Amino acid sequence: MIGVFGGTFDPIHYAHLRSALEVQEIFGLTEVRFIPSATPPHRHQPAVNAECRRHMVDLAIQHQAGFICDARELDRHGKSYMVDTLASLRQDFPDQPLLLFIGTDAFNQLTTWHQWQRLFAFAHVVVMTRPSFNSQSLDDFFITRHTENPAELANTLAGKLYFQAITQLDISATAIRQLIAQHRSPRFLLPDEVLDYITQKQLYQIN
Ligand code: ATP
């Protein structure tokens, strides 16, 4: 099974890395692919360019076996839609279950994503939740796909919705950017290698 983590990673931080490590272990993933987005359709534009964000992902994951930086969205022209990314991953990995990991904030916005229903044609969607998360108010589309049996994710290639509780770290890239712009240190919220690169390149100095 292959895990997919999309994001702006502006910059990548310990909440991204910790949740990826937990799901790598829980689901026995052969790979976790971090996919920095080029032109995110749903949110403000990234503060730093795609090449710097990709490089920070590389620095952050270099020592973790199975973590891969996948730059396919940066190599594509136009907007980065997750459905296109998953379609291209499905071509590369025709026989492997794909697990798209998203936070609850992203899940709450999922129905605004481009062709969001087609995501399930290519991958399972795994929502990383707080232990107290309550999935009772799902609409019909999600109820028919919802499973509480993780074996179903391994036994089919795509199409299921699963909720996985993980350790919650209250870290956001927005808060890190604000600290830097205020000349305060974001140390211990992200890897030292990433912070050294931010300092060297003088990234996020202006809010
Ligand atoms: P920003 O503050 O700029 O919005 P972010 O820290 O939320 O950025 P993104 O790159 O937008 O990071 O997030 C990529 C993915 O990581 C999304 O699926 C998001 O839900 C998830 N994520 C972000 N922060 C956390 C966190 N603290 N804990 C768990 N998942 C997170």
PDB file of C-alpha atoms in Angstrom, residues 19 22 26 104 127-136 148 163-170:
ATOM      1  CA  SER A  19       1.290  11.888  11.269  1.00  0.00           C
ATOM      2  CA  GLU A  22       2.231   7.007  12.498  1.00  0.00           C
ATOM      3  CA  ILE A  26      -0.224   1.553  11.410  1.00  0.00           C
ATOM      4  CA  THR A 104     -10.011  16.737   9.332  1.00  0.00           C
ATOM      5  CA  VAL A 127      -8.946  10.994   7.415  1.00  0.00           C
ATOM      6  CA  MET A 128      -6.512  11.543  10.270  1.00  0.00           C
ATOM      7  CA  THR A 129      -8.615  12.475  13.262  1.00  0.00           C
ATOM      8  CA  ARG A 130      -8.540  13.281  16.922  1.00  0.00           C
ATOM      9  CA  PRO A 131      -9.496  10.271  19.072  1.00  0.00           C
ATOM     10  CA  SER A 132     -12.776  12.042  19.961  1.00  0.00           C
ATOM     11  CA  PHE A 133     -13.802  12.496  16.304  1.00  0.00           C
ATOM     12  CA  ASN A 134     -17.389  11.530  15.587  1.00  0.00           C
ATOM     13  CA  SER A 135     -18.187  10.404  12.040  1.00  0.00           C
ATOM     14  CA  GLN A 136     -21.957  10.111  12.528  1.00  0.00           C
ATOM     15  CA  GLU A 148     -14.165   0.491  10.011  1.00  0.00           C
ATOM     16  CA  PHE A 163     -11.005   7.378   9.893  1.00  0.00           C
ATOM     17  CA  GLN A 164      -7.737   6.899  11.723  1.00  0.00           C
ATOM     18  CA  ALA A 165      -7.027   8.541  15.067  1.00  0.00           C
ATOM     19  CA  ILE A 166      -3.495   9.906  15.321  1.00  0.00           C
ATOM     20  CA  THR A 167      -1.517  12.033  17.732  1.00  0.00           C
ATOM     21  CA  GLN A 168      -2.568  15.651  17.323  1.00  0.00           C
ATOM     22  CA  LEU A 169       0.159  18.253  17.289  1.00  0.00           C
ATOM     23  CA  ASP A 170      -1.082  21.814  17.251  1.00  0.00           C
TER      24      ASP A 170
END
